[in-house]
Coordinates of C-alpha atoms and ligand atoms in Angstrom, one line a residue:
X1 CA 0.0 0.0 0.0
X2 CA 0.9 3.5 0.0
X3 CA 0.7 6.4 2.2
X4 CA -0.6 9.6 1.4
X5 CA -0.3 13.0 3.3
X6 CA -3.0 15.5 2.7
X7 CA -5.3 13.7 1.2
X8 CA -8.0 15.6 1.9
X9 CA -7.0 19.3 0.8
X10 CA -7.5 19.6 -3.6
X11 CA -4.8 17.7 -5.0
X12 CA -4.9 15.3 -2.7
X13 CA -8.1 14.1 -2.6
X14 CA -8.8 14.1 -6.2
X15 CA -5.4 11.9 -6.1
X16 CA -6.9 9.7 -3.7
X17 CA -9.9 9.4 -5.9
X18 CA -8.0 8.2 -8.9
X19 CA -5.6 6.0 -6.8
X20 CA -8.7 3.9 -6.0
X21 CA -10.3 4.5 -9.8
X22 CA -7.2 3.2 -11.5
X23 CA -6.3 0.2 -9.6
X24 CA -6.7 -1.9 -6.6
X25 CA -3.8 -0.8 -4.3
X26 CA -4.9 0.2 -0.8
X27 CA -4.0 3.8 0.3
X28 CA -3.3 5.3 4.3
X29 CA -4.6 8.9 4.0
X30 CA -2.7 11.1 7.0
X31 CA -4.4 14.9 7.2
X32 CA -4.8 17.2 9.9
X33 CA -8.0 18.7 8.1
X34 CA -6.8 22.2 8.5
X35 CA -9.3 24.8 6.9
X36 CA -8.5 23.6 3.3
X37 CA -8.7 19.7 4.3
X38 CA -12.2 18.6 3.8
X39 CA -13.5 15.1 4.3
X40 CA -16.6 15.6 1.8
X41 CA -13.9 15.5 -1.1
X42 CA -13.6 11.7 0.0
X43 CA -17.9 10.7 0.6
X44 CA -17.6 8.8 -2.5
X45 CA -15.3 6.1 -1.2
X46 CA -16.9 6.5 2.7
X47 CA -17.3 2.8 2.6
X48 CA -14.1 2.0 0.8
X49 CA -12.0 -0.7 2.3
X50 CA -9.1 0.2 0.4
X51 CA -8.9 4.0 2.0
X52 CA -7.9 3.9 5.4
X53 CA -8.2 7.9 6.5
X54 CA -6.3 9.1 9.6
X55 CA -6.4 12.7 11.1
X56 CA -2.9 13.8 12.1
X57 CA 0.3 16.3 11.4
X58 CA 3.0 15.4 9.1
X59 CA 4.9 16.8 12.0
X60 CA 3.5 14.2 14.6
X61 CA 6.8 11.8 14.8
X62 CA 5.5 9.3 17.2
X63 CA 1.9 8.8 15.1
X64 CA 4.1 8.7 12.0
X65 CA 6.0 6.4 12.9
X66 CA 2.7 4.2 14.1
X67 CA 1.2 4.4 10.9
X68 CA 4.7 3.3 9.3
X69 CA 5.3 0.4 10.9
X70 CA 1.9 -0.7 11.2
X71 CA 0.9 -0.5 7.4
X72 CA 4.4 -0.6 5.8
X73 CA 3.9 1.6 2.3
X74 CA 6.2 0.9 -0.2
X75 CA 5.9 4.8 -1.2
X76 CA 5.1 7.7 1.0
X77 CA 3.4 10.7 -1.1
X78 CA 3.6 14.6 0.5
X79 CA 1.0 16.7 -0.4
X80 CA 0.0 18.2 2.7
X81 CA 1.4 22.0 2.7
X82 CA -0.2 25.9 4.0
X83 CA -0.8 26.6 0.3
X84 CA -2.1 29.7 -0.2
X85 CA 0.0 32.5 -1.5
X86 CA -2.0 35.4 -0.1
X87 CA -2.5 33.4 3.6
X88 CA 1.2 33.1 3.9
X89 CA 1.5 37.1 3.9
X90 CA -1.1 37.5 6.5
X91 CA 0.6 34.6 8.0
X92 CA 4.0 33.4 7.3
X93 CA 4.3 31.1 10.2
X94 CA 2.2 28.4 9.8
X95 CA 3.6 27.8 6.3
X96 CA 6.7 27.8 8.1
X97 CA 5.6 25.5 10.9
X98 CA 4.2 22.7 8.3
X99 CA 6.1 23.0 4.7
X100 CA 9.6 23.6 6.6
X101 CA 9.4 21.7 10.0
X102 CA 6.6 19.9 9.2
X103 CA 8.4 18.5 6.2
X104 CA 11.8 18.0 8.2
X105 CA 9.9 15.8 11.1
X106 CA 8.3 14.1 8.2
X107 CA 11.0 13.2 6.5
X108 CA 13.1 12.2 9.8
X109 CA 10.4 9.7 10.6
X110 CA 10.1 8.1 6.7
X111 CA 13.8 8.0 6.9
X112 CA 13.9 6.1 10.5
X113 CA 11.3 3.2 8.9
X114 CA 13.1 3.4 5.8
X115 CA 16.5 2.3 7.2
X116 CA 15.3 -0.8 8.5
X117 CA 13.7 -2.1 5.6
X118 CA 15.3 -5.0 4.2
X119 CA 17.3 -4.2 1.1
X120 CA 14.6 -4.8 -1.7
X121 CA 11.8 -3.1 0.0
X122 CA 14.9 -0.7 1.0
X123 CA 15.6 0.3 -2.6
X124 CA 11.7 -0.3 -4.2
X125 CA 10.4 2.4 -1.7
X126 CA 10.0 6.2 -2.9
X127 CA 9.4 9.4 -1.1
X128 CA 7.5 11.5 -3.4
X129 CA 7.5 15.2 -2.5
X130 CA 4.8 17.3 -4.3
X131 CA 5.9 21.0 -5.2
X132 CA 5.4 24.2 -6.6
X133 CA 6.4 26.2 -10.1
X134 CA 6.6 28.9 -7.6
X135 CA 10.0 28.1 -6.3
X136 CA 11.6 29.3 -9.6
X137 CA 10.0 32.9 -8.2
X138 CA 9.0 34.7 -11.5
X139 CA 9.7 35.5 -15.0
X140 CA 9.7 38.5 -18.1
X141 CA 7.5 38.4 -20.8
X142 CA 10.1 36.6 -23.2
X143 CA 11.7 34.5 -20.6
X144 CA 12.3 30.8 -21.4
X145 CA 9.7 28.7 -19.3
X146 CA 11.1 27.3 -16.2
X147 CA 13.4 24.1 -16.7
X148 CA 14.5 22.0 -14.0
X149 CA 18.0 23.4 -14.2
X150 CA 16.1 26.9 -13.1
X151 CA 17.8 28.5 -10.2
X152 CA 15.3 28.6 -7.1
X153 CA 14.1 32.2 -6.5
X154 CA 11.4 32.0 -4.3
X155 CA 9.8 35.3 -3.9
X156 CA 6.6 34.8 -1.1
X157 CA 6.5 33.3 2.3
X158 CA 4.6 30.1 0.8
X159 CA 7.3 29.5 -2.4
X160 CA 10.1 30.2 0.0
X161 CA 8.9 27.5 2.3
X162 CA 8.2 24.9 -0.5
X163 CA 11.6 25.6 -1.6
X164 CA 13.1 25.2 1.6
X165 CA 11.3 21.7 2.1
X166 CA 12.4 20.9 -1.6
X167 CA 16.1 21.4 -0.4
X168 CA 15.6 19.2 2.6
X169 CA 14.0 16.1 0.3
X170 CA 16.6 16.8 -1.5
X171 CA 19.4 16.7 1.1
X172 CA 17.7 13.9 2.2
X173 CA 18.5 11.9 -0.9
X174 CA 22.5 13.2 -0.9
X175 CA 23.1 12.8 2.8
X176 CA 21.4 9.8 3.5
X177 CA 20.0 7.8 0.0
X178 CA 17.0 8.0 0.9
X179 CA 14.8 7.1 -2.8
X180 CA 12.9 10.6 -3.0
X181 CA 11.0 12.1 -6.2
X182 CA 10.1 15.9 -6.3
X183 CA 7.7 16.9 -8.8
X184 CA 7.4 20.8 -9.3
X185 CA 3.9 21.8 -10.9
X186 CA 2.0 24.7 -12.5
X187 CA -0.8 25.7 -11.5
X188 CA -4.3 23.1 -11.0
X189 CA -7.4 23.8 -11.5
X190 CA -10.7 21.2 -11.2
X191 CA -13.0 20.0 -9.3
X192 CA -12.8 20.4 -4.9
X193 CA -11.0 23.6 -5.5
X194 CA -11.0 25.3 -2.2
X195 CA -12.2 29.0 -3.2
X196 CA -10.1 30.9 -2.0
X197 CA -8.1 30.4 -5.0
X198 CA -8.8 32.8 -7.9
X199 CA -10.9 30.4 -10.4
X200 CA -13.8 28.8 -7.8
X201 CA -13.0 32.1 -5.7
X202 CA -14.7 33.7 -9.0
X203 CA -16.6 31.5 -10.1
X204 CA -18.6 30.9 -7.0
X205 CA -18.1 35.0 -6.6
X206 CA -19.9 35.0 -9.8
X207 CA -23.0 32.9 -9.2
X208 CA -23.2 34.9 -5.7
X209 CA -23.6 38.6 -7.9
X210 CA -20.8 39.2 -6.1
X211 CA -17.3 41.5 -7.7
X212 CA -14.8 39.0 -9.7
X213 CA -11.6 40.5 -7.8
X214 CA -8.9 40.8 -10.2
X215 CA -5.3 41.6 -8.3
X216 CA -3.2 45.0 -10.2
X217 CA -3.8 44.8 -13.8
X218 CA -4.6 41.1 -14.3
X219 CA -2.1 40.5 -16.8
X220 CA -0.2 38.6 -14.4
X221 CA 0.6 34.9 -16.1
X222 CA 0.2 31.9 -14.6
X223 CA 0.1 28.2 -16.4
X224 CA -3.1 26.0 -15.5
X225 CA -3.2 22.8 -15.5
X226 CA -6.3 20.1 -15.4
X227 CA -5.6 18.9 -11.6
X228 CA -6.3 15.5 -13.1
X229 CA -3.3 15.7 -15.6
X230 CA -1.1 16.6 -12.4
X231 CA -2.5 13.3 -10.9
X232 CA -1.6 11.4 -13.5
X233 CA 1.6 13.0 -13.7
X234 CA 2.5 11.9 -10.1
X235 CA 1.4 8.5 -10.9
X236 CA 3.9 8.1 -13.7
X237 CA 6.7 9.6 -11.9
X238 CA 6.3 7.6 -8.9
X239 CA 6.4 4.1 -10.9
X240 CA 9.0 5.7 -13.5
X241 CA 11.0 8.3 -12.4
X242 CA 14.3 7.9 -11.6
X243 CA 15.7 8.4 -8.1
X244 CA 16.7 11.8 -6.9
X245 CA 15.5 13.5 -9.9
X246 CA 13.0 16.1 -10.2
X247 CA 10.5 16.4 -12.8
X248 CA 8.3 19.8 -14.0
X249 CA 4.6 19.3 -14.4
X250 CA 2.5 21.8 -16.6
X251 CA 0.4 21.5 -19.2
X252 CA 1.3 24.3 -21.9
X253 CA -1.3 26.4 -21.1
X254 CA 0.0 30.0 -20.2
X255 CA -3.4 32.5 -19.3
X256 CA -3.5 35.9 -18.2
X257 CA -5.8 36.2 -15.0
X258 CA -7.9 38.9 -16.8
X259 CA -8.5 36.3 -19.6
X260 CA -8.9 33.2 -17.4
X261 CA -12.1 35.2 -15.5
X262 CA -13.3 36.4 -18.6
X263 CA -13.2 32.5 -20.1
X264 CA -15.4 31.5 -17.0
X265 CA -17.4 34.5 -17.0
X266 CA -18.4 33.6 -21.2
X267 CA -18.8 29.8 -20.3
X268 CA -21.2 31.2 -17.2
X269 CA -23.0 33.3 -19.6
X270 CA -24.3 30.4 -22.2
X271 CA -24.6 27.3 -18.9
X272 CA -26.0 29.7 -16.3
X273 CA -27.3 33.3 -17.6
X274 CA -28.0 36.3 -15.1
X275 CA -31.7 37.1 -14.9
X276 CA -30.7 40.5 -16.5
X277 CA -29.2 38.8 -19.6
X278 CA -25.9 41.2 -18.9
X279 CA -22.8 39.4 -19.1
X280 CA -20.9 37.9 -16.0
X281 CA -17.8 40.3 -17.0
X282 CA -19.8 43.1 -15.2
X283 CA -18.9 41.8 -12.3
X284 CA -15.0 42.0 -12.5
X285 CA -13.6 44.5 -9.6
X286 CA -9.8 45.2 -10.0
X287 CA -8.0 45.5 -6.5
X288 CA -5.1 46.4 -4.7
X289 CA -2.4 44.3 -6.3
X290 CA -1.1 41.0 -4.1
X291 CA 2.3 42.5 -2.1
X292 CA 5.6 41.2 -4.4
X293 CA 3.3 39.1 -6.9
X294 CA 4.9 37.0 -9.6
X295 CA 4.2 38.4 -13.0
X296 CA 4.3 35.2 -15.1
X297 CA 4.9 30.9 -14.7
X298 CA 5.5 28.9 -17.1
X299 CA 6.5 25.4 -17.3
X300 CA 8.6 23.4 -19.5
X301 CA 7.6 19.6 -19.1
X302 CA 9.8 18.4 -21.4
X303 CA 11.9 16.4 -19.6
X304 CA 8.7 14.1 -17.8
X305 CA 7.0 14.1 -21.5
X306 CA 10.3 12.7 -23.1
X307 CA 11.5 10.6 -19.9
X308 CA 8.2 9.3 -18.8
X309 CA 5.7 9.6 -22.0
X310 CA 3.3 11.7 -19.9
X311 CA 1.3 13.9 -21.4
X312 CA -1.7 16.0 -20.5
X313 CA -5.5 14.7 -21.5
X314 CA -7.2 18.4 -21.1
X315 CA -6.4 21.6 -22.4
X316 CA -7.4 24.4 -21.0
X317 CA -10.4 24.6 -22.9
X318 CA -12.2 21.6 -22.4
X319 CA -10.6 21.5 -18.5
X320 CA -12.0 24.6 -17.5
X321 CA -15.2 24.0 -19.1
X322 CA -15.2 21.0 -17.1
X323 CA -14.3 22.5 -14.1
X324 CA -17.4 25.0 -14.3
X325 CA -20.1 22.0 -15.2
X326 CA -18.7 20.4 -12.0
X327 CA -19.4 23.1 -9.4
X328 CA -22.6 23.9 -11.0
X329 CA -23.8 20.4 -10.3
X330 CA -22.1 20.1 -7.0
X331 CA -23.7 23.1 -5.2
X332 CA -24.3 21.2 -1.6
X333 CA -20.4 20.8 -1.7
X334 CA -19.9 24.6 -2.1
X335 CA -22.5 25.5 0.4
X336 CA -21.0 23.8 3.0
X337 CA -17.2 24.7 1.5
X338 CA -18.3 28.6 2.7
X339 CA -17.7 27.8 6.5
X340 CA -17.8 30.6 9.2
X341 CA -13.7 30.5 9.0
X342 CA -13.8 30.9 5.4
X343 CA -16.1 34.2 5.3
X344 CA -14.0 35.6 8.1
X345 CA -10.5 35.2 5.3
X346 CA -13.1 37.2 3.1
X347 CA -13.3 39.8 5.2
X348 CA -9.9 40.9 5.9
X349 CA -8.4 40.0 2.5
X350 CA -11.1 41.6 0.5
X351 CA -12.4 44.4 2.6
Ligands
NAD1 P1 -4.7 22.4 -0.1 O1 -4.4 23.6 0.7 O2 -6.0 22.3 -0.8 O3 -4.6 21.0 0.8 C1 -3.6 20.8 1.7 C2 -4.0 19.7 2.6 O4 -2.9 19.4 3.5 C3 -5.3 19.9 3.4 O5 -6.1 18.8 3.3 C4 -4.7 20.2 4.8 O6 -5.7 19.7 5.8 C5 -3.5 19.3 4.8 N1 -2.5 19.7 5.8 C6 -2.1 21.0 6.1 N2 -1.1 21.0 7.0 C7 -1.0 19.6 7.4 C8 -0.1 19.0 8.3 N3 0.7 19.7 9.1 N4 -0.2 17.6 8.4 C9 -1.1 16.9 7.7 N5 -1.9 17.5 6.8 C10 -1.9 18.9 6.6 O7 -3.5 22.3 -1.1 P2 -3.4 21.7 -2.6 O8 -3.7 22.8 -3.5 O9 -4.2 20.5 -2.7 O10 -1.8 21.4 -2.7 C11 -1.3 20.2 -2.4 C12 0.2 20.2 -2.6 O11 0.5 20.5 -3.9 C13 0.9 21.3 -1.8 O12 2.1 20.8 -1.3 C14 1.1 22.4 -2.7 O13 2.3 23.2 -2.4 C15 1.3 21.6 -4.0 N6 1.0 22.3 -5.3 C16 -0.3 22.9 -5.4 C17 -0.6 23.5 -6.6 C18 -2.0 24.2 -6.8 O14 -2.2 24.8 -7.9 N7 -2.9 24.0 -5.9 C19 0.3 23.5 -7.7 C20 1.6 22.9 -7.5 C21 1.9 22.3 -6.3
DAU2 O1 1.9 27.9 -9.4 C1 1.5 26.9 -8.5 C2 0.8 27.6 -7.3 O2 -0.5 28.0 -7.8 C3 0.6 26.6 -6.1 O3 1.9 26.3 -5.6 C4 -0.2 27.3 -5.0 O4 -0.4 26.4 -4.0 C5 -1.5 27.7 -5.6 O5 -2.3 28.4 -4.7 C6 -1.3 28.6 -6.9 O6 -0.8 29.8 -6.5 P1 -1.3 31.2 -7.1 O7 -0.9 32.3 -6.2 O8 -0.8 31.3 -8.5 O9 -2.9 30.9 -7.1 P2 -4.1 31.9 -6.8 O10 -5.3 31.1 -7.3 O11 -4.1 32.4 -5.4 O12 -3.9 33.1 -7.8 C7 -3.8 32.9 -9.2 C8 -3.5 34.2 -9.8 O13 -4.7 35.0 -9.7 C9 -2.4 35.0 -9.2 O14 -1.7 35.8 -10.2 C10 -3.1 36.0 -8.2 C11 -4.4 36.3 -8.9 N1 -5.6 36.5 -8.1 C12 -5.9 35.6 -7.1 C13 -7.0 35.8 -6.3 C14 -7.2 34.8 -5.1 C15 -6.4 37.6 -8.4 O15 -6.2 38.4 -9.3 N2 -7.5 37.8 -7.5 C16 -7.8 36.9 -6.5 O16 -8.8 37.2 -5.7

C-alpha cells in the first residue's frame, strides 16, 4: 500500500480518488483537516475498504512512525502543505511550521522506517514530494519557461517554504539515500478547488452577484493545469522516475488572470445566464495588487514528457469547461465549502 499526506485538501483528494479508480492498491490517507482539508472530497469512497483515512500532522513523529510500521507503504506521497499565496502574507508562520518543520519531522520519521527495511523493500520504496512552479520565483514576458535546471528564486513566504522543504528532500537523498522524487507543478485547477483560490474564488463569486476581484492589472501569467493531468503526472513519476531527480509538471497552457475570469465568465453566460441577460464580465472589480506578486509561470515539461511519455488529457479549454459543469452540479459541496472560517479570510483580505 501507500501512504498519502494531505489527502483531503485539492490535490490530494482528487489523487486519492484516482488511486482507488485506477487500480486496486490500498492507500493510508494522514491529514490534519486544516481549513482547506475537507472530508466531503472523499464521501464517494466513505465505505471503501481500500482508503484507510487518519487525522494527524505530518509533524507528529511518534503517530508517524505508528502508521509506518503498522501499514508498511512501499511509497510515502507529500501533499500536505499551507498553500495559499496570499494566507502566507497575513501569516507566514504556519507555512513555516508545516512546509519547513513539518516536512523535516516528516522526512526524519520516513527515513527512520526506511532504514530498517530489508534491502529490496529498502531500494523499491520512494518518497515523493509534491511542489510548486513557484520556487523558480518569477519570469519577463520573453523568458524561457522554467526548466529543471532553473535556479530557485522564491519570492513569497509560501514559495520560500516549499523551496526550503524541496532542499531538505533533496538533502535527504544526498546525505542519507533516501529514494525521494520531487515533482514541481503549474498551477491546478478542477473539481474540490478550495475558493479561495482565484478560479472557484470567481466562479462561486460569480454565481453569488458578487465583484470578480482581479489583483493590479490582471495580466499577471500563470500556467493551469487540469488537476487531473497533475495526478496522472505523479502516478507516472512515482512508478517511472528515476531516483533523486526532479520532474516539472504543466500543461502548456499559459493565461492571463484577466482572460482566465473572462473564459469563465463567457462559459457562465451560455450554462447559467444572469436574470438580467448582462454578461458575467460586469462583475469584474480590479484590486489592490497581491504585495511582491509573480508576474508570469511557465513550465517546461519536457523532460517528464520525453522521460516518462506523460502527457496531458485536457487543455485548458475543455478543462476549464469541465471544471465550471462540475461546481454547477455540486452546489451542496460549495454551500458547505463557505464555512464561518472561510467568510472571516473574506473579510480581511477583500475588505
Ligand atoms: P490544499 O491547501 O488544498 O490542501 C492541503 C492539505 O494538507 C489539506 O487537506 C490540509 O488539511 C492538509 N494539511 C495541512 N497541514 C498539514 C499537516 N501539518 N499535516 C497533515 N496535513 C496537513 O493544497 P493543494 O492545492 O491540494 O496542494 C497540495 C500540494 O500541492 C501542496 O504541497 C502544494 O504546495 C502543491 N501544489 C499545489 C498547486 C496548486 O495549484 N494548488 C500547484 C503545485 C503544487
Ligand atoms: O503555481 C503553483 C501555485 O499555484 C501553487 O503552488 C499554489 O499552492 C496555488 O495556490 C497557486 O498559487 P497562485 O498564487 O498562482 O494561485 P491563486 O489562485 O491564489 O492566484 C492565481 C492568480 O490570480 C495570481 O496571479 C493571483 C491572482 N488572483 C488571485 C486571487 C485569489 C487575483 O487576481 N484575484 C484573487 O482574488
Amino acid at each position: 500500500m501507500i501512504l498519502v499526506t494531505g489527502g483531503a485538501g485539492f490535490i490530494g483528494s482528487n489523487f486519492v480518488l484516482d488511486w482507488l479508480a485506477v487500480g486496486d492498491e490500498p492507500i493510508v490517507n494522514l491529514d490534519l483537516l486544516t481549513y482547506a482539508g475537507n472530508l466531503e472530497n472523499l464521501s464517494s469512497i466513505d465505505d471503501d475498504p481500500r482508503h484507510t483515512f487518519v487525522r494527524g500532522d505530518i509533524g507528529d513523529s511518534k503517530l508517524v512512525a505508528e502508521l509506518l510500521h503498522k501499514y508498511t507503504p512501499r511509497a510515502v506521497i507529500n501533499f500536505a502543505a499551507e498553500s495559499h499565496v496570499d494566507r502566507s502574507i497575513h501569516s507566514p508562520e504556519d507555512f513555516i511550521q508545516t512546509n519547513v518543520v513539518g516536512t523535516f519531522h516528516f522526512l526524519e520519521s520516513v527515513r527512520a522506517y526506511w532504514s530498517a527495511l530489508d534491502d529490496q523493500s529498502k531500494s523499491g520504496f520512494r518518497f515523493l514530494h509534491v511542489s510548486t512552479d513557484e520556487v523558480y520565483g518569477t519570469l519577463g514576458d520573453k523568458d524561457p519557461a522554467f526548466t529543471e535546471t532553473t535556479p530557485y528564486a522564491p519570492n513569497s513566504p509560501y514559495s520560500a517554504s516549499k523551496a526550503a522543504s524541496d532542499h531538505l528532500v533533496r538533502a535527504y537523498h544526498h546525505t542519507y539515500g533516501l529514494p525521494v522524487l520531487t515533482t514541481n507543478c503549474s498551477n491546478n485547477y478542477g473539481p474540490y478547488h478550495f475558493p479561495e483560490k482565484l478560479i472557484p474564488l470567481c466562479l462561486l463569486n460569480a454565481m453569488a452577484g458578487k465583484p470578480l476581484p482581479i489583483y493590479g492589472d490582471g495580466q499577471q501569467v500563470r500556467d493551469w493545469l487540469f488537476v487531473k493531468d497533475h495526478c496522472s503526472a505523479i502516478r507516472s513519476v512515482l512508478s517511472d522516475g528515476r531516483v533523486g531527480e526532479t520532474y516539472n509538471v504543466g500543461g502548456w497552457n499559459e493565461k492571463a488572470n484577466l482572460d482566465v475570469v473572462n473564459t469563465l465568465c463567457e462559459i457562465l453566460d451560455k450554462l447559467k445566464p444572469r436574470a438580467d441577460g448582462v454578461s458575467y464580465k460586469a462583475q469584474i472589480t480590479f484590486v489592490k495588487d497581491r504585495p511582491g506578486h509573480d508576474r508570469r509561470y511557465a513550465i517546461d515539461a519536457t523532460k517528464i514528457e520525453r522521460e516518462l511519455g506523460w502527457k496531458p488529457q485536457e487543455t485548458f479549454e475543455t478543462g476549464i469547461a469541465k471544471t465550471v459543469a462540475w461546481y454547477l452540479e455540486n452546489q451542496p459541496w460549495v454551500s458547505n465549502v463557505v464555512s464561518g472560517e472561510y467568510r472571516q479570510w473574506l473579510n480581511k483580505q477583500y475588505s
